[in-house]
Short mmCIF file of C-alpha atoms and ligand atoms in Angstrom, two decimals:
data_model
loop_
_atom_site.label_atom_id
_atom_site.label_comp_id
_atom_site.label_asym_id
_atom_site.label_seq_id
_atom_site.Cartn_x
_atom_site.Cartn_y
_atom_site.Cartn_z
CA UNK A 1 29.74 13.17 0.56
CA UNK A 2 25.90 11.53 0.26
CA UNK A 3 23.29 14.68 0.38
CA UNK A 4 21.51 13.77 3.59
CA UNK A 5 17.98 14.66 3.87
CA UNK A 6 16.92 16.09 6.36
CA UNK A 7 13.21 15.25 7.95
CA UNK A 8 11.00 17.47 9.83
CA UNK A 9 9.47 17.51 12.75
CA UNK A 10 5.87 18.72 12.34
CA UNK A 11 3.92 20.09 15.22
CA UNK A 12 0.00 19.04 15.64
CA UNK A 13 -2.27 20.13 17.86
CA UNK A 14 -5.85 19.58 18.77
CA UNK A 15 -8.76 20.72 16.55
CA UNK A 16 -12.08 21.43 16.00
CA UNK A 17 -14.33 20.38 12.57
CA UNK A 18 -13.04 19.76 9.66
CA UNK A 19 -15.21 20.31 6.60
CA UNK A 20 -14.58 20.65 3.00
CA UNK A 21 -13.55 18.44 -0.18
CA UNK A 22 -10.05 16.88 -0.55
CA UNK A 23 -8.34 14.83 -3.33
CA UNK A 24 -6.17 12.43 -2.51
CA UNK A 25 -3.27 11.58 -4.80
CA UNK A 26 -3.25 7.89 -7.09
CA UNK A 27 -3.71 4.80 -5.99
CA UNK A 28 -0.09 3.21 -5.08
CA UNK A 29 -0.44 -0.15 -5.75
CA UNK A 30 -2.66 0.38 -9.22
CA UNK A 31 -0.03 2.90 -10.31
CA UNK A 32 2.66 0.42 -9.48
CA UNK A 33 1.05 -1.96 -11.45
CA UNK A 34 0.54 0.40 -14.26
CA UNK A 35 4.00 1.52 -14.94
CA UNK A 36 5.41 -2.30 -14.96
CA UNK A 37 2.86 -3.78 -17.29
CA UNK A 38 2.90 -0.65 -19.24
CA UNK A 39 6.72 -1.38 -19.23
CA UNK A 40 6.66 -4.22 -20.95
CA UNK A 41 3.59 -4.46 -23.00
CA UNK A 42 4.00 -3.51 -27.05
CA UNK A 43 3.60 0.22 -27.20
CA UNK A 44 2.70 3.31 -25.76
CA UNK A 45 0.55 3.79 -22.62
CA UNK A 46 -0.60 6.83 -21.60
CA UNK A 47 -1.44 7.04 -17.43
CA UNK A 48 -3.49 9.75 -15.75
CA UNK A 49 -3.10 9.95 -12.28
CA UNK A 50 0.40 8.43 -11.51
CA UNK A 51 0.24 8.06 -7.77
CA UNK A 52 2.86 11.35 -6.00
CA UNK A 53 4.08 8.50 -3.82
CA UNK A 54 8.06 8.13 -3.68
CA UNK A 55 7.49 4.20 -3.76
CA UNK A 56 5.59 4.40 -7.25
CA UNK A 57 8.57 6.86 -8.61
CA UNK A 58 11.25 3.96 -7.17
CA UNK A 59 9.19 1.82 -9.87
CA UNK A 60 9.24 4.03 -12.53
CA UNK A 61 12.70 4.94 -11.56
CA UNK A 62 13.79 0.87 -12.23
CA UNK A 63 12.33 0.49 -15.69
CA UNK A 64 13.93 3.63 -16.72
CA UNK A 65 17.19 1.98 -15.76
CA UNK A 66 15.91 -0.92 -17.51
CA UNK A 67 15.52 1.07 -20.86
CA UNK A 68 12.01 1.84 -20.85
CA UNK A 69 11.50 5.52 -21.49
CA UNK A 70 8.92 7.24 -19.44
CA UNK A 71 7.96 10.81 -20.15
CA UNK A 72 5.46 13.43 -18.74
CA UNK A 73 2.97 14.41 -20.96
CA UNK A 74 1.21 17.31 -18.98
CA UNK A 75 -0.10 15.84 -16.05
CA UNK A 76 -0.13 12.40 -17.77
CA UNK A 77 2.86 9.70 -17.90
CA UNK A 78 3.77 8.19 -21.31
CA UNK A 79 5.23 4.93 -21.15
CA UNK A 80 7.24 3.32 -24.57
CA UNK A 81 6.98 -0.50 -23.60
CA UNK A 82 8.80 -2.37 -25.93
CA UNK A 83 6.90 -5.92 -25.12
CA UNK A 84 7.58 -8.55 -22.84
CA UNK A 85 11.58 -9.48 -23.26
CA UNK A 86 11.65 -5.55 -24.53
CA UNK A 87 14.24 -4.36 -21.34
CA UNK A 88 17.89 -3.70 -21.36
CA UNK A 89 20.30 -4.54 -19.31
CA UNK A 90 21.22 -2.20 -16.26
CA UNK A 91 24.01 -0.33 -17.35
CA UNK A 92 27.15 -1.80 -16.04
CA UNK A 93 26.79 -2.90 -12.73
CA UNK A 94 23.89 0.01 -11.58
CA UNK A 95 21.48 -1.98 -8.81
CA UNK A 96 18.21 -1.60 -9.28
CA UNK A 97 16.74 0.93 -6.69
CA UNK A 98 13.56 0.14 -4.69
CA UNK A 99 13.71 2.08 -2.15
CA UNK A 100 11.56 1.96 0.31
CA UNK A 101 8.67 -0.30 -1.57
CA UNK A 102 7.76 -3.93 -0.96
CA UNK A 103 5.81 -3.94 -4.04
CA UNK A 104 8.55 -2.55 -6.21
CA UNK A 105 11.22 -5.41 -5.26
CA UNK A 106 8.58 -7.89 -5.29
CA UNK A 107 6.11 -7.43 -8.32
CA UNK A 108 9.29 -6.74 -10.34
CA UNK A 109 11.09 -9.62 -9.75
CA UNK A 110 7.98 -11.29 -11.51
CA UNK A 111 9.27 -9.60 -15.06
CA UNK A 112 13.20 -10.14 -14.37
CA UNK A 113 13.25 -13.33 -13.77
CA UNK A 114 12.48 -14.17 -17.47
CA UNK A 115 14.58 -11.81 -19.21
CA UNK A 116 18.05 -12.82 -20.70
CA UNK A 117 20.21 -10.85 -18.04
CA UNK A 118 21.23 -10.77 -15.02
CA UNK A 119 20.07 -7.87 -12.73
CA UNK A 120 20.56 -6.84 -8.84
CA UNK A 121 18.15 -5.49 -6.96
CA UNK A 122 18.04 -3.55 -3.67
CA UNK A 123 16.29 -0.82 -1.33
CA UNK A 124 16.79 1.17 2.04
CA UNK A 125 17.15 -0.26 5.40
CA UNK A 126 14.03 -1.17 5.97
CA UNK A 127 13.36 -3.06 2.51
CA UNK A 128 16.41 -4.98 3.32
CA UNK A 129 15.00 -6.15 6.87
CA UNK A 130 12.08 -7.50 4.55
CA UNK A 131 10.98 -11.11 3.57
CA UNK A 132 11.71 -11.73 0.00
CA UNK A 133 11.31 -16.08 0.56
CA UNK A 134 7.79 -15.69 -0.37
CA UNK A 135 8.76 -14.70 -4.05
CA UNK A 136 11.75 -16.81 -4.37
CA UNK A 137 9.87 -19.55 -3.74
CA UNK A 138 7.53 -19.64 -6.61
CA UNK A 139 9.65 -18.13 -8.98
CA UNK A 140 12.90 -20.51 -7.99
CA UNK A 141 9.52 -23.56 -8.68
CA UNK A 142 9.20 -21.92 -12.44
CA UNK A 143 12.66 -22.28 -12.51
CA UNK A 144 14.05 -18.76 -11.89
CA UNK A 145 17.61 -18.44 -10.01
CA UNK A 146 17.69 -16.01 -7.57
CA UNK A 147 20.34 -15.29 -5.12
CA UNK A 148 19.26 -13.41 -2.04
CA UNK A 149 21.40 -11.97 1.30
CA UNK A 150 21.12 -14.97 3.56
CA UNK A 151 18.46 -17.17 1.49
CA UNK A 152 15.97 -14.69 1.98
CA UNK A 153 16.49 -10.59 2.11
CA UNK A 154 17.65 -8.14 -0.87
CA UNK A 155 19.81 -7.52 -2.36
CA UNK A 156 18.57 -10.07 -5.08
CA UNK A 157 20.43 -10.82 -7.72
CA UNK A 158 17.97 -12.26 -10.65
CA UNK A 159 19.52 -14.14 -13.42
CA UNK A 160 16.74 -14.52 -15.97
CA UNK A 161 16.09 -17.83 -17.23
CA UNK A 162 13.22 -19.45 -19.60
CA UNK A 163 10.24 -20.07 -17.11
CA UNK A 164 7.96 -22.92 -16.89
CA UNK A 165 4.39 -22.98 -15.67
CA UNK A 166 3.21 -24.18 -12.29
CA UNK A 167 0.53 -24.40 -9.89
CA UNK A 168 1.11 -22.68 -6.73
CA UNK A 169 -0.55 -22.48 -3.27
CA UNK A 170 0.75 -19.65 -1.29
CA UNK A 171 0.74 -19.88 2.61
CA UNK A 172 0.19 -16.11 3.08
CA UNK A 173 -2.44 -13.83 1.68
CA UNK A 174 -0.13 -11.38 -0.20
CA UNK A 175 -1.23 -9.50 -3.32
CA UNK A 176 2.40 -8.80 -3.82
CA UNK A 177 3.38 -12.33 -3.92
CA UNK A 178 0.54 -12.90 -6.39
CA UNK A 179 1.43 -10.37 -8.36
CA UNK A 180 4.68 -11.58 -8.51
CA UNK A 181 3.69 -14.95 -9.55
CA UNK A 182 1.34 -14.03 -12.60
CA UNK A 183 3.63 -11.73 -13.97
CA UNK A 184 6.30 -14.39 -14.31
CA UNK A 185 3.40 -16.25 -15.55
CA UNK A 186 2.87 -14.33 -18.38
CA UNK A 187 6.83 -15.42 -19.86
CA UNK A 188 5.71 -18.89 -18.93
CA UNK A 189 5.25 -22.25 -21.34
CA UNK A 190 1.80 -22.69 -20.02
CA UNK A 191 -0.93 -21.91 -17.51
CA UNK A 192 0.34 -20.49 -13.96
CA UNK A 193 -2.10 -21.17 -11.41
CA UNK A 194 -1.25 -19.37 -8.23
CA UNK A 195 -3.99 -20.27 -5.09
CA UNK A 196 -4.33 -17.62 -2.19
CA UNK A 197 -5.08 -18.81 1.09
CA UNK A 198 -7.54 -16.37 1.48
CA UNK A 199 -8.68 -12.89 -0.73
CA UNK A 200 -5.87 -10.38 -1.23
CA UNK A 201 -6.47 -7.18 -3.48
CA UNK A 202 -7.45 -8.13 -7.00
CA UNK A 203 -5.88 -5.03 -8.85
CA UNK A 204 -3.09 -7.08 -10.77
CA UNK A 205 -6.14 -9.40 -12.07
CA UNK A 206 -8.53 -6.51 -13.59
CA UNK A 207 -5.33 -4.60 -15.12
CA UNK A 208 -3.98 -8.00 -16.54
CA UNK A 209 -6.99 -7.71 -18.10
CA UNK A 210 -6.97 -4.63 -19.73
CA UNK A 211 -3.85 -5.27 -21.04
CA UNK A 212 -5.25 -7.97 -22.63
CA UNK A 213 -3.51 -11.38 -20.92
CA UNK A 214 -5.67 -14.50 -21.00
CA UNK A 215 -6.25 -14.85 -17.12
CA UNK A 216 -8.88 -16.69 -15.74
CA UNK A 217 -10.43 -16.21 -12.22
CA UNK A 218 -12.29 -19.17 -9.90
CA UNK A 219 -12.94 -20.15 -6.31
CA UNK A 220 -12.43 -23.30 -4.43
CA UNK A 221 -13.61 -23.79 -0.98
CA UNK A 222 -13.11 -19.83 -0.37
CA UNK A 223 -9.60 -19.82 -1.87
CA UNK A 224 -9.40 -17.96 -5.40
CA UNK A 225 -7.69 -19.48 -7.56
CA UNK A 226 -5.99 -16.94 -10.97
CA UNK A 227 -4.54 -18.77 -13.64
CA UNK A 228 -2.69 -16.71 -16.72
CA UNK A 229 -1.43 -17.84 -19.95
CA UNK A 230 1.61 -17.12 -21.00
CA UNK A 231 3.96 -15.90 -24.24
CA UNK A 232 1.08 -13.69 -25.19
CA UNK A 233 2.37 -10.40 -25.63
CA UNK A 234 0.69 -7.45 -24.00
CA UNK A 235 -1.39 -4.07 -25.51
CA UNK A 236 -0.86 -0.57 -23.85
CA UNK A 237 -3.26 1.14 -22.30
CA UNK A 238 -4.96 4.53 -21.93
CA UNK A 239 -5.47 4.52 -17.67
CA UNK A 240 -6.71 6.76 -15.56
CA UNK A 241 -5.54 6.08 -12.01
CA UNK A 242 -8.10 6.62 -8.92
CA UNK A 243 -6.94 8.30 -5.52
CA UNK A 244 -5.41 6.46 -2.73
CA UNK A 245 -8.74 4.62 -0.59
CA UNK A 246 -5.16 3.75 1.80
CA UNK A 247 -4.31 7.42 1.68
CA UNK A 248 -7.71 8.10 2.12
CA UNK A 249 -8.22 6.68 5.73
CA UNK A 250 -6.37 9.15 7.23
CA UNK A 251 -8.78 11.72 6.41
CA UNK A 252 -11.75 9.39 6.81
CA UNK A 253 -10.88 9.21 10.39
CA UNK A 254 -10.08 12.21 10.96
CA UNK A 255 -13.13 13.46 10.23
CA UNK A 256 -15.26 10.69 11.87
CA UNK A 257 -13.64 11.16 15.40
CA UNK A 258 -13.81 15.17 14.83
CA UNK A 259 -16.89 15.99 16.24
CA UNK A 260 -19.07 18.09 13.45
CA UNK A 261 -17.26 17.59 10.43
CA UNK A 262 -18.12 16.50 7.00
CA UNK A 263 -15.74 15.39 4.61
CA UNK A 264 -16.25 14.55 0.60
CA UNK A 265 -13.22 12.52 -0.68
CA UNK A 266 -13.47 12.94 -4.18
CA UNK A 267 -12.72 10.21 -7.13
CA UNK A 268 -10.93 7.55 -4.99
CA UNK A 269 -10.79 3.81 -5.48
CA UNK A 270 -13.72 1.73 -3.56
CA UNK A 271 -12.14 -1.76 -4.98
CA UNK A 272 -13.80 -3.99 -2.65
CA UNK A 273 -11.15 -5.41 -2.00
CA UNK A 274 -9.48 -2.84 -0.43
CA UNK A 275 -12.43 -0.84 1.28
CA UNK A 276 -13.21 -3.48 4.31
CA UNK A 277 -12.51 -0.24 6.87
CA UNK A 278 -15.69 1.44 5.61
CA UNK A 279 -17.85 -1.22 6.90
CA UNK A 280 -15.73 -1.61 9.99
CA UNK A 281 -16.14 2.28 10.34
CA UNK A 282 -19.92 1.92 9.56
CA UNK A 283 -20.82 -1.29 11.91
CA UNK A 284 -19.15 1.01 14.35
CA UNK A 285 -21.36 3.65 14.51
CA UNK A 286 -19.44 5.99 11.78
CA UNK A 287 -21.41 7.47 8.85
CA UNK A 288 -20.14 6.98 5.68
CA UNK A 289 -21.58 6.90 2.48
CA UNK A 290 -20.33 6.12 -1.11
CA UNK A 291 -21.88 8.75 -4.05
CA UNK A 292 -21.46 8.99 -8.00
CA UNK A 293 -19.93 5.52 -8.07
CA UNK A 294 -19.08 4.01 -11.28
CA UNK A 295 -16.46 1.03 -12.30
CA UNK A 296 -13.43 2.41 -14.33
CA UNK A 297 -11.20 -0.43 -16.06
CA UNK A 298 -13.06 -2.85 -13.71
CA UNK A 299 -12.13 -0.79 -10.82
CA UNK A 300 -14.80 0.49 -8.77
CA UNK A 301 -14.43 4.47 -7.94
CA UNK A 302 -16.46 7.28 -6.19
CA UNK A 303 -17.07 9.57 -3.72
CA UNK A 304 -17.48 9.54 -0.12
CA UNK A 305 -19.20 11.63 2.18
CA UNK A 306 -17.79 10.97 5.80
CA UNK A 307 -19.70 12.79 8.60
CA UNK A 308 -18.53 12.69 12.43
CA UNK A 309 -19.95 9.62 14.38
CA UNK A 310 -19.44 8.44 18.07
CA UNK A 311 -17.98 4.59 18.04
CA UNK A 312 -19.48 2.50 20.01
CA UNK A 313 -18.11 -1.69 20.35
CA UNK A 314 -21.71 -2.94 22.01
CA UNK A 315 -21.17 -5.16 24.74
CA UNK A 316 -19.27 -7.89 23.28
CA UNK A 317 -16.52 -5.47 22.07
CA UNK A 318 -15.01 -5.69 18.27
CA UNK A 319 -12.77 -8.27 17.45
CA UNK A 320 -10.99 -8.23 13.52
CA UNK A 321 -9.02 -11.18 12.44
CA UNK A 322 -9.10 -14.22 9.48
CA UNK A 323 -9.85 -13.09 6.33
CA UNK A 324 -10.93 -9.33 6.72
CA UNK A 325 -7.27 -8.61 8.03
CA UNK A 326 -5.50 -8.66 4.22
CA UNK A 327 -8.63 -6.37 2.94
CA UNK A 328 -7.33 -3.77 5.61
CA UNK A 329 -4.16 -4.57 6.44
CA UNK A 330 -2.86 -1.03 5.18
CA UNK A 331 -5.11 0.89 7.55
CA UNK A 332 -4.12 -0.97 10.79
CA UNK A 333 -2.37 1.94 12.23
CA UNK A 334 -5.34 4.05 11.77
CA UNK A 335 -7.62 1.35 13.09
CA UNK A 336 -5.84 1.35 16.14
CA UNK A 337 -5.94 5.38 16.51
CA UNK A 338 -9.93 4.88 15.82
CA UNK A 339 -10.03 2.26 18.59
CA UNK A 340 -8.90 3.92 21.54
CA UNK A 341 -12.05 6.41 20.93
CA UNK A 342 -14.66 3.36 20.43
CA UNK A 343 -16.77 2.79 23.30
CA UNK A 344 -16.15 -0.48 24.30
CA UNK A 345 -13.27 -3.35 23.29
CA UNK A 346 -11.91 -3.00 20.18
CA UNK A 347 -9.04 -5.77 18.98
CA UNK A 348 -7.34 -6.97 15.67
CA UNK A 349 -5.97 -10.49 15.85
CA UNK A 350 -4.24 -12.62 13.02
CA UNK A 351 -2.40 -9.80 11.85
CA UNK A 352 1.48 -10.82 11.98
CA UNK A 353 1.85 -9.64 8.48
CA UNK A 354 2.24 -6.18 10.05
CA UNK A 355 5.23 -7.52 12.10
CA UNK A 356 7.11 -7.54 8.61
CA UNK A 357 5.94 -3.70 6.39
CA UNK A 358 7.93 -1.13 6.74
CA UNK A 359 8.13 -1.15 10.26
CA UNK A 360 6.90 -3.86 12.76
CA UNK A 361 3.76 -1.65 13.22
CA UNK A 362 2.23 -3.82 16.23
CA UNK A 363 5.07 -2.18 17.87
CA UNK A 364 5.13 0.99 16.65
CA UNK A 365 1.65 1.19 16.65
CA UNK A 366 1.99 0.06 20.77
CA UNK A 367 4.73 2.28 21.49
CA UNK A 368 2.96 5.66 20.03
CA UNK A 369 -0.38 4.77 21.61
CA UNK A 370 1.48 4.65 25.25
CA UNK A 371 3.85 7.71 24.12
CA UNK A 372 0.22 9.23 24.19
CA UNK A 373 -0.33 7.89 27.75
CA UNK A 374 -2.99 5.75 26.21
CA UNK A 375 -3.74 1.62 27.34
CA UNK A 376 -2.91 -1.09 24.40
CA UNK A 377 -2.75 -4.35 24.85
CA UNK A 378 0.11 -6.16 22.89
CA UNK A 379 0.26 -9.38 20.70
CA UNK A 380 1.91 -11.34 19.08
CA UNK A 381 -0.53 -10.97 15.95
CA UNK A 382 -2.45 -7.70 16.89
CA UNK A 383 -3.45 -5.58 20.06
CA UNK A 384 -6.56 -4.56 21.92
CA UNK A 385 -7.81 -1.41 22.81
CA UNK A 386 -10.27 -0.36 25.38
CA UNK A 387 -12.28 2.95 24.82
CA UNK A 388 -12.70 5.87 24.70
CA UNK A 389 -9.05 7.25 26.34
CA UNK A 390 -8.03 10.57 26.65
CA UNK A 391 -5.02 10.65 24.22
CA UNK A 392 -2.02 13.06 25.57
CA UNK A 393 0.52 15.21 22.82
CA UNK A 394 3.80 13.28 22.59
CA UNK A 395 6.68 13.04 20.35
CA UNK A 396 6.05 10.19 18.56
CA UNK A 397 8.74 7.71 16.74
CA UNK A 398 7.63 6.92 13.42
CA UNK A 399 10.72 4.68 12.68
CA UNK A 400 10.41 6.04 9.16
CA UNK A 401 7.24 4.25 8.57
CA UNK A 402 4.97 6.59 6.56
CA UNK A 403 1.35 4.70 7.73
CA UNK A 404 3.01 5.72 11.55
CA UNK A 405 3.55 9.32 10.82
CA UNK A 406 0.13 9.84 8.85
CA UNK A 407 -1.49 7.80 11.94
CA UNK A 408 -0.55 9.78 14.54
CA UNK A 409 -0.77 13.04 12.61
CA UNK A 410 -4.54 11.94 13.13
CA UNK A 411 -3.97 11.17 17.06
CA UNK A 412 -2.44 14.44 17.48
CA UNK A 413 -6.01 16.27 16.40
CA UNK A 414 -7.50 14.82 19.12
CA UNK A 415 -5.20 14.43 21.55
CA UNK A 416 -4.63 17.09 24.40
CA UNK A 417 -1.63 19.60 23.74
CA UNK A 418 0.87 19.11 20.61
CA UNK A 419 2.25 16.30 19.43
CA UNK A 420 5.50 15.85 17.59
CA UNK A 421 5.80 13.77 14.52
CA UNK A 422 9.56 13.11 13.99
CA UNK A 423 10.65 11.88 10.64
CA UNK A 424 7.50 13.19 9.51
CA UNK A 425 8.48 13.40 5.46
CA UNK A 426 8.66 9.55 5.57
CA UNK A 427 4.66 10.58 4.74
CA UNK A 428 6.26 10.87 1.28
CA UNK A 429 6.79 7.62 0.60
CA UNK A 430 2.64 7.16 -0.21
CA UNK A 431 1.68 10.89 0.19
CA UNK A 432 4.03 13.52 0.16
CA UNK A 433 1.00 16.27 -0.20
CA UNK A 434 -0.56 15.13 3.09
CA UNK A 435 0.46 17.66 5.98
CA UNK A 436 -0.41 20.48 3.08
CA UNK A 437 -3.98 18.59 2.28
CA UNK A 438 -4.18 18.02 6.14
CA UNK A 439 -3.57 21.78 6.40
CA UNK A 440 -5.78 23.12 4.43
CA UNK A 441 -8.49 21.32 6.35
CA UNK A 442 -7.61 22.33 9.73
CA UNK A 443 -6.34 25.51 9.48
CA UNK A 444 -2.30 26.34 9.44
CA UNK A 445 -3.06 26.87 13.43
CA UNK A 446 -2.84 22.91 14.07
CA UNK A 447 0.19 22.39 12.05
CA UNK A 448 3.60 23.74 12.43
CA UNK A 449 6.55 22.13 10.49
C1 S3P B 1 0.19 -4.20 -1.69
C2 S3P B 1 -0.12 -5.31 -0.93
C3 S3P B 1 0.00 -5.33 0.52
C4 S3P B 1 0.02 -3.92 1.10
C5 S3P B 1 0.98 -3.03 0.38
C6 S3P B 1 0.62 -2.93 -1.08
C7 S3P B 1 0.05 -4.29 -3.14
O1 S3P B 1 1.20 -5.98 0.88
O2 S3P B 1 0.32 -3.96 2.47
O3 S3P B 1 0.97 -1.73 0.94
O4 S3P B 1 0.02 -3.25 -3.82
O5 S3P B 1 -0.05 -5.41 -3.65
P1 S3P B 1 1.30 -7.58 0.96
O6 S3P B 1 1.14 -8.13 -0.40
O7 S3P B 1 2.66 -7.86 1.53
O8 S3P B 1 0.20 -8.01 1.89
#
């Protein structure tokens, strides 16, 4: 009989100021990153600050299967790539394991689908419910052969094939698709030119990099435009991995909408192109500021100071949608705990991506904020929000989408009475250490597990 794991339901309730310093854990989609390229450049790399999050262990736990030893060294991960065609085989017919991550399936195809086997890959539930057309599309164009559940979910089964180059213009802003793209671009006769229809986070691009592929960057008519070279093989890296900005926001809020706190987030990525909620915070009325910045392999990192603020829309009310949406689209959730205590209007539009992450959070998102007894306004591609509403305790459903549970963890400070989060270990699928950080702020009194 399968172990079955059980989840627990944690118990919040309404607090006062939170003050103090917290770290939060790696960044998950550098530390991703990280442990493939590290995977399959020509040595040793040695990361520091390997992100706690199950999803980034999924990846590490797929290269391992793929032959690539990975060892602790202390608190650091060593990582023996053995260059670019350097993997083995699964063992007989052992699937691939993703998990729970979209960025494991998906960045990782990149690599198989130029290496001279055949592998399978697959994930939970929800990965399967996924849309993996976006990457079989530009990797079937360079010539890969990939055979998906119905056309277009996992599992996938990759048979790797000699690549050629292309230019590709991708309908949807996706830095997973991307990613995808110039890392099959690397095994490649040629330049790969991939086009985004709009900015999407630029991490794969400044670690390509450092690892020393010939990628150039440009813009046309807003679009960028990345273009890497292929058949050069890669150099490992010494890293050090910034916290979690995603992971981040949960505290960020929290401490904006508690009245009288102040909050320093220490060492945590500001890569602008991730860090859009600050200034939505900021034009809102919040107060935060960035201190001891500095750029770390091209990555920008720092501190920031976050004290309590009242929100307030003006007259015209907020509206978020076009291209801010991808620099954000992680903190969603939290935006739409944040609106319901802005004075005023406060709506996100153009956001269908979120129909297809781990859950379809405009309706989880919808469903919590009423399970609160709050007003939401549903759409197809985002909701709207009128503030501020007095939020009620609840049991909420995260449908095992960590960004849900860590969400309404942050609801169920404010809210009157306790609220439930069931399922409320899915947290560990980005930050397993939150309800103990979360804690540790507030006092053991406003969490009960
Ligand atoms: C990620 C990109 C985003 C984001 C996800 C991580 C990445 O997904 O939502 O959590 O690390 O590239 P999409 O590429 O699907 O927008």
């Amino acid at each position: 009989m399968p172990e079955v794991a059980m989840s627990r339901t944690i118990r919040i309730s309404r607090q006062g100021p939170i003050k103090g310093s917290v770290n939060v854990p790696g960044d998950k989609s550098i530390s991703h990153r990280v442990a493939m390229l590290a995977s399959v450049a020509q040595g040793t790399s040695r990361v520091e600050g390997f992100a706690s999050s199950a999803d980034c262990w999924a990846t590490v736990g797929c290269v391992r299967e793929l032959g690539i030893p990975v060892e602790r060294d202390g608190e650091a991960l060593l990582i023996h790539g053995r260059g670019l065609k350097g993997y083995d085989p699964p063992s007989g017919k052992a699937v691939l394991d993703a998990g729970n991550s979209g960025s494991t399936i998906r960045m990782i195809s990149g690599l198989l689908a130029a290496q001279g086997f055949t592998s399978i890959i697959d994930g939970d539930e929800s990965l399967r419910r996924r849309p993996m057309g976006r990457i079989i599309e530009p990797l079937s164009a360079m010539g890969g052969h990939i055979r998906a559940r119905d056309g277009r979910f996992a599992p996938l089964e990759i048979q790797g094939r000699p690549l050629k180059a292309i230019d590709f213009s991708s309908p949807v802003a996706s830095a997973q698709v991307k990613t995808c793209a110039l890392f099959a671009g690397l095994y490649a006769d040629g330049t790969t030119t991939f086009v985004e229809p709009s900015p999407s986070r630029n991490h794969t691009e400044l670690m390509l990099g450092e690892f020393g592929a010939r990628l150039k960057s440009s813009h046309a008519g807003g679009k960028p435009i990345l273009s890497v070279e292929g058949g050069a093989e890669l150099r490992p890296v010494y890293y050090r991995v910034p916290g979690d900005f995603s992971s981040a926001a949960f505290f960020i809020a929290a401490a904006t909408l508690l009245p009288g706190s102040e909050l320093v987030v220490r060492r945590v990525s500001l890569n602008p192109s991730r860090t859009a909620f600050i200034e939505v915070l900021n034009g809102l009325g919040g107060n935060i500021t960035r201190e001891n910045a500095e750029t770390v392999h091209g990555e920008a990192v720092g501190d920031l100071r976050i004290r309590s603020g009242r929100l307030n829309s003006g007259p015209d009310g907020a509206l978020l949608s076009g291209g801010i949406i991808a620099n954000l689209i992680d903190e969603v959730p939290i935006l739409a705990v944040l609106g319901t205590q802005v004075e005023g209007r406060f709506e996100i539009r153009g956001a269908r991506e979120l129909r297809v992450k781990e859950s379809d959070r405009i309706t989880t998102v919808v469903r919590a904020i009423r399970a609160m007894r709050g007003e939401i306004e549903e759409f197809e591609d985002g909701f709207a929000v009128e503030g501020p509403q007095r939020l009620r305790g609840a049991a909420i459903e995260t449908s095992g989408d960590h960004r849900i549970a860590m969400a309404f963890s942050v609801a169920g400070l404010l809210a009157e009475g306790s609220t439930d989060i069931i399922d409320a270990d899915c947290a560990s699928v980005s930050f397993p250490e939150f309800y103990d950080l979360l804690a540790s702020l507030t006092g053991e009194s406003a969490i009960e597990a």
